[in-house]
XYZ file of C-alpha atoms in Angstrom:
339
model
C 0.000 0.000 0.000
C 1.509 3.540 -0.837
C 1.595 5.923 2.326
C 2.026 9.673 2.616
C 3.212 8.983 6.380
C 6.783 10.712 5.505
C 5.584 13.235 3.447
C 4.458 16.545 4.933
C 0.374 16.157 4.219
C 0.032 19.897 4.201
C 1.684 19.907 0.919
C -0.735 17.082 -0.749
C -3.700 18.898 -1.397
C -1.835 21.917 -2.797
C 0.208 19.832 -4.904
C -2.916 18.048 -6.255
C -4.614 20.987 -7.175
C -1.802 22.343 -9.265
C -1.708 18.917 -11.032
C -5.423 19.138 -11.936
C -5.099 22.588 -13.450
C -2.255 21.223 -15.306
C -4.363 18.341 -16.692
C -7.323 20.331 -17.570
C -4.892 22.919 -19.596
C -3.809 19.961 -21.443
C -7.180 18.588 -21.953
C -8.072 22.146 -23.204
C -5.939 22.075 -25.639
C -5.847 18.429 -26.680
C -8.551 17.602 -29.480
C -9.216 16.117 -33.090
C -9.059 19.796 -33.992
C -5.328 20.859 -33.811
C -5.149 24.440 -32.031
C -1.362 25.475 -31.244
C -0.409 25.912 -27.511
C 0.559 29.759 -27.944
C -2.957 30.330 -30.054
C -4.816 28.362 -27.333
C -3.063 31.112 -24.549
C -3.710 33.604 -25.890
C -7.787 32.919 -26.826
C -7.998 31.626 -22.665
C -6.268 35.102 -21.536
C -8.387 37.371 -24.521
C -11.526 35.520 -23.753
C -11.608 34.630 -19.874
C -9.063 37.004 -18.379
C -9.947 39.557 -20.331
C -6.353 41.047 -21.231
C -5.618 43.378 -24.409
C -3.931 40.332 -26.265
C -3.129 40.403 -29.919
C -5.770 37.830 -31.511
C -4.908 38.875 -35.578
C -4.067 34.957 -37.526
C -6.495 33.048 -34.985
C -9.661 32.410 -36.643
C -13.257 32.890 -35.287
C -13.341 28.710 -35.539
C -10.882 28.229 -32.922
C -11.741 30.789 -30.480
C -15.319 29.010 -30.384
C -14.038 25.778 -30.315
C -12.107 26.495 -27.233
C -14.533 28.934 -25.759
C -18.352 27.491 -26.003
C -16.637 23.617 -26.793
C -13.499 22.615 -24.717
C -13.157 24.287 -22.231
C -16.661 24.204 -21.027
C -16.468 20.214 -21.577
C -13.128 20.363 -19.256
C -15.251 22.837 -16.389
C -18.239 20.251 -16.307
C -16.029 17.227 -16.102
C -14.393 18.364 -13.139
C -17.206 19.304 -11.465
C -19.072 15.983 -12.355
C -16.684 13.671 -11.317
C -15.273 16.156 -7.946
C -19.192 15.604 -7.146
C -18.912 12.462 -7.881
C -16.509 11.278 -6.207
C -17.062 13.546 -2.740
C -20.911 11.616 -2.644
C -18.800 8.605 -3.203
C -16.930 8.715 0.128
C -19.336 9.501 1.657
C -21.418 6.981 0.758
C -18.264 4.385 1.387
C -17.969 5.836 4.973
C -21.748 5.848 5.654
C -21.790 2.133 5.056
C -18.554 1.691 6.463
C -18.014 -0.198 3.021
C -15.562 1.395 0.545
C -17.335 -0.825 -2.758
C -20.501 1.758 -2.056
C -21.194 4.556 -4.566
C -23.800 7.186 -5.596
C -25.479 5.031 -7.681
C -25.843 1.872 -4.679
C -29.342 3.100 -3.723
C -31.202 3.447 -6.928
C -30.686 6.950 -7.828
C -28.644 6.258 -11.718
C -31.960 4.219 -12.383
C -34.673 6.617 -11.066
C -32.605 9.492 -13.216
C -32.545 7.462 -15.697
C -36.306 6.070 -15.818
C -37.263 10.090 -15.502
C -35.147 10.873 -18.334
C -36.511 8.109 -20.739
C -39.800 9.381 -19.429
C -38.529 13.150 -20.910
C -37.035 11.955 -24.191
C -40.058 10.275 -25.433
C -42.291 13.255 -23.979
C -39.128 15.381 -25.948
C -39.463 18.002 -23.246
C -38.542 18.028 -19.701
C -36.015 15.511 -19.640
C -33.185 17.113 -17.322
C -35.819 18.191 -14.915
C -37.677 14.910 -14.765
C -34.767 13.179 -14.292
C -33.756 15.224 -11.224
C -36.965 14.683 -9.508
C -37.087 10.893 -10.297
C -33.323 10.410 -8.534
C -34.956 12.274 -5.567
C -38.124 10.424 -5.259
C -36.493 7.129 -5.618
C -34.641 7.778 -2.641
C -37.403 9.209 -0.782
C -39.121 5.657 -1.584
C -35.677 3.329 -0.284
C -35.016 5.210 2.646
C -39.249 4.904 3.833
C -38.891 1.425 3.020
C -35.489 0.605 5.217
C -37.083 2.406 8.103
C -37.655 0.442 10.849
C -39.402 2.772 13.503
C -37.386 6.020 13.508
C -33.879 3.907 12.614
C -33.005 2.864 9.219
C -30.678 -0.006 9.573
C -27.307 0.487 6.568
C -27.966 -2.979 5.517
C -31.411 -2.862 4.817
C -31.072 0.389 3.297
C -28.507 -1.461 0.710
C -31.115 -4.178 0.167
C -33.971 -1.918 0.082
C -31.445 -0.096 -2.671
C -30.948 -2.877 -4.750
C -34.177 -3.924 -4.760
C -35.920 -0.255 -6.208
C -32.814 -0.295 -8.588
C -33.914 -3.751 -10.190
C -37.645 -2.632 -10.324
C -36.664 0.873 -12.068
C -34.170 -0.788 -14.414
C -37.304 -3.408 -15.664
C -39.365 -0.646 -15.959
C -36.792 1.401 -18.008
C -36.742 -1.781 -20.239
C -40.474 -1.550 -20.776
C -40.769 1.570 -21.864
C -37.616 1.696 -24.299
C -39.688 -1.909 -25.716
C -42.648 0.198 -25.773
C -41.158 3.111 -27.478
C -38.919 1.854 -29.866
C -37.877 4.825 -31.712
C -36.294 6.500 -28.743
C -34.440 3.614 -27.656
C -31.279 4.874 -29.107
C -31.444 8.137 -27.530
C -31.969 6.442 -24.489
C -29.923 4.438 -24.680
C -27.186 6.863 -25.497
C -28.120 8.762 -22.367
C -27.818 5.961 -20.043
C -24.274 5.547 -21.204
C -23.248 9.530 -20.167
C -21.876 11.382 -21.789
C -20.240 15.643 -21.849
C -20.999 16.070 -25.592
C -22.990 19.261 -26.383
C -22.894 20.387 -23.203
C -21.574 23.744 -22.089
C -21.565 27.203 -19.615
C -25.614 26.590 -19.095
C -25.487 23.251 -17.708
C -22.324 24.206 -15.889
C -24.593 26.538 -13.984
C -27.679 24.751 -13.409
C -25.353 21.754 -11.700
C -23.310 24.415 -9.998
C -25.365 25.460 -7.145
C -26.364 21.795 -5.941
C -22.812 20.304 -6.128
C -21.132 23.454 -3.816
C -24.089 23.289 -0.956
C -24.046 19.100 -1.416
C -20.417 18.848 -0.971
C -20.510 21.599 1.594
C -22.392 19.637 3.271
C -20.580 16.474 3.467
C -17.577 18.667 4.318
C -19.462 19.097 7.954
C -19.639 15.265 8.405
C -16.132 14.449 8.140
C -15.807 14.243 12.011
C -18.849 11.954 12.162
C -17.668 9.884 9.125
C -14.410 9.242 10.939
C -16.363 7.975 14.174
C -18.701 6.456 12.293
C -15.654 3.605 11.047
C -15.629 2.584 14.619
C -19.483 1.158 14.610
C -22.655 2.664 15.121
C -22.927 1.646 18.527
C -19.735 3.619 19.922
C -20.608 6.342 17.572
C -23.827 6.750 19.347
C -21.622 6.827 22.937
C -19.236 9.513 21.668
C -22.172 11.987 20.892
C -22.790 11.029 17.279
C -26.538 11.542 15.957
C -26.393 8.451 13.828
C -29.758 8.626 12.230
C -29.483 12.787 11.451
C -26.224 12.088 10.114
C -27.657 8.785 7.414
C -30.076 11.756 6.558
C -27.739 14.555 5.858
C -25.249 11.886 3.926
C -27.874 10.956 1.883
C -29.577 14.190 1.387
C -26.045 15.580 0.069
C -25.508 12.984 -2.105
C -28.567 12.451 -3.585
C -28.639 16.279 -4.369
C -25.445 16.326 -6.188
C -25.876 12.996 -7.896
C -29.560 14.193 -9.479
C -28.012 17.279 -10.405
C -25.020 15.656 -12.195
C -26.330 12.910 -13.557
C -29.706 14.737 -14.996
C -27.561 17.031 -16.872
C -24.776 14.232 -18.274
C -26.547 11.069 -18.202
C -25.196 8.348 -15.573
C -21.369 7.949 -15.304
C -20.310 5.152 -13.237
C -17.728 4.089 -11.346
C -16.594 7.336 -10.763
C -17.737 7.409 -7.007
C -16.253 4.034 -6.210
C -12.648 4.053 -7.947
C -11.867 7.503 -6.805
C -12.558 7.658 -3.289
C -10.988 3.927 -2.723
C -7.742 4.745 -4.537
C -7.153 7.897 -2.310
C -8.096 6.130 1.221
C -5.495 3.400 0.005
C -3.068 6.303 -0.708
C -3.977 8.696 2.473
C -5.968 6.465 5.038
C -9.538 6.744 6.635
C -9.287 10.506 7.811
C -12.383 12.028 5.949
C -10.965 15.870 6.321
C -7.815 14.690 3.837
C -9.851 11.787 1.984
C -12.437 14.073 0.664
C -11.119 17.221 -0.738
C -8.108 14.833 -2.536
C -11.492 12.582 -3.808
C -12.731 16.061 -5.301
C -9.436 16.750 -6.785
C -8.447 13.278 -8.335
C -12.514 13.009 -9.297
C -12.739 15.865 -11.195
C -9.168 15.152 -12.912
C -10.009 11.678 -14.026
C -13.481 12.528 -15.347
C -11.420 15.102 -17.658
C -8.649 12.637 -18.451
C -11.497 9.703 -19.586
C -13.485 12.891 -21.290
C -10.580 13.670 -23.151
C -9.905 10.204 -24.268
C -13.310 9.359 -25.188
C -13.378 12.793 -27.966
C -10.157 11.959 -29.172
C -9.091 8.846 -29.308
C -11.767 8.307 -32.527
C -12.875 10.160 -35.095
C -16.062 9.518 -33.636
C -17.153 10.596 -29.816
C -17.408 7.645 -27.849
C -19.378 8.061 -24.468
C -17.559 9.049 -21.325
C -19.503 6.393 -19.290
C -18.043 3.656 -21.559
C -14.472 4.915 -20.641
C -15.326 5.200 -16.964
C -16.404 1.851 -17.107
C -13.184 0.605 -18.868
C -11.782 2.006 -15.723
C -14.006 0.618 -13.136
C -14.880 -2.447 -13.919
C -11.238 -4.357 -13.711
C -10.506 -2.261 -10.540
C -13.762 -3.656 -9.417
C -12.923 -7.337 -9.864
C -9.475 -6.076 -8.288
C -10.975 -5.008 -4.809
C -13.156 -8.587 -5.039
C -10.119 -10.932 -5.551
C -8.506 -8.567 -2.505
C -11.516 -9.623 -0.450
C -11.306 -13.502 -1.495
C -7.457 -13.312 -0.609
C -7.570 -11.930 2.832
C -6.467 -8.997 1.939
C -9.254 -6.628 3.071
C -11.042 -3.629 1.260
């Protein structure tokens, strides 16, 4: 396991940061189109710093292609997957179970039954979607409770359960409605393409007070590892804290996924790779799961526009990415070796 014991942790999250701007000015200017480095400088500091630079030999193609196409695309990836990824460790340290994501309760497939429910309608698809994720998790978490306590495990089960039933109802309608299955189907697989600054704004608002909030459970989440019952001893208001957790997430994960279709594994690589890298400590696990969220949702965004000359979805990289890490946390489990 890599440890940041000898290093000086103050230094981590700084360095991180700088590391992610790098990546996204790369990403920026990496694309099918070729823009060069010193045209794509001077159209950021022209068009977002708003200096007196000397534009004459860059045409009114590239400025928009960086402007209202890349760099947009590079914004919203970061904040999907920093969202992301922040609702994923929480999640993980809710359940005390680092293979739990966003989408463990039900909320991909409620988004995604709403939206299917929009794109045949072909109006209201982002919003319906939003609402869906919420009421689906209004129904699991009424149908885990257990007098005023809503026990984790049934919660999961409860979870699973919904996500089955929406997923066979998502089927039945895409059977039903045959010429949208495409488009729904392309949704469900995510994706940034053709979005920019106006669905960077409507998520905005919902991922800052979401992950805000989460930011105030850290010192719960870290009791929380030591079992509900001694949480409960040191002062810990177990039940208010399930309901903030999953308020927070749920809220960021509607927003997200309403506006880019569902993008998975995002929440459960992320947040695992950085507790293996800094430990359990929730004040340093999720501001790095922001950082290294929103920086691998930009590096698999990148990828999927330009490694073809056609866009392949960003969920299909994610996935790519996932998936074996996945299998690699089971075959830890079946070897001793822990989560």
């Amino acid at each position: 396991m890599i440890s940041l014991k000898k290093l000086d942790r103050k230094w981590t999250i700084p360095l991180s940061i700088l590391l992610c701007i790098g990546i996204m000015y790369v990403c920026t200017v990496t694309g099918i189109a070729s823009i060069p480095f010193k045209d794509v400088n001077r159209i950021l500091m022209h068009e977002f710093l708003h200096l007196d630079i000397d534009m004459e030999g860059i045409s009114d193609g590239s400025v928009t292609i960086i402007r209202n196409v890349r760099l947009p695309r590079v914004v919203l990836g970061f904040l999907a997957g920093a969202s992301l990824a922040v609702c994923g460790s929480g999640f993980q340290g809710i359940f005390k179970n680092p293979m739990a994501d966003p989408f463990v309760l039900g909320v991909s497939s409620g988004a995604a039954l709403g939206a299917s429910i929009g794109i045949i309608l072909q109006r209201w698809t982002t919003p319906l979607a939003f609402i869906s994720a919420f009421l689906t998790i209004t129904l699991v978490y009424n149908i885990s409770k257990v007098g005023k306590k809503v026990p984790v495990a049934t919660l999961l089960l409860s979870g699973i359960a919904v996500n089955q039933t929406l997923s066979a109802a998502m089927s039945v309608i895409m059977i039903m409605n045959k010429q949208s299955m495409d488009q729904i189907m392309f949704w469900t697989m995510g994706s940034l393409n053709g979005k920019g600054w106006d669905q960077i704004l409507m998520i905005l608002p919902y991922s800052i007070l979401g992950i805000l909030l989460l930011f105030t459970t850290c010192r719960e989440l870290d009791i929380m590892l030591t079992g509900e019952d001694t949480a409960v001893q040191l002062g810990v208001n177990v039940e208010a804290l399930k309901k903030k957790v999953l308020f927070a997430s749920t809220l960021i994960t509607a927003a997200v996924i309403s506006v880019t279709g569902i993008i998975g594994f995002v929440g459960l690589v992320v947040p695992h790779v950085v507790r293996m890298i800094t430990g359990p400590k929730h004040r340093i696990l999720m501001p790095l799961s922001l950082v290294f969220g929103g920086t691998f949702l930009i590096i698999c965004d990148t990828a999927a526009r330009s490694i073809a000359a056609w866009e392949i979805p960003v969920g299909i990289i994610t996935s790519l990415c996932g998936g074996p890490f996945f299998i690699y946390l089971l075959s830890r489990t079946k070897k001793g070796g822990g989560l």
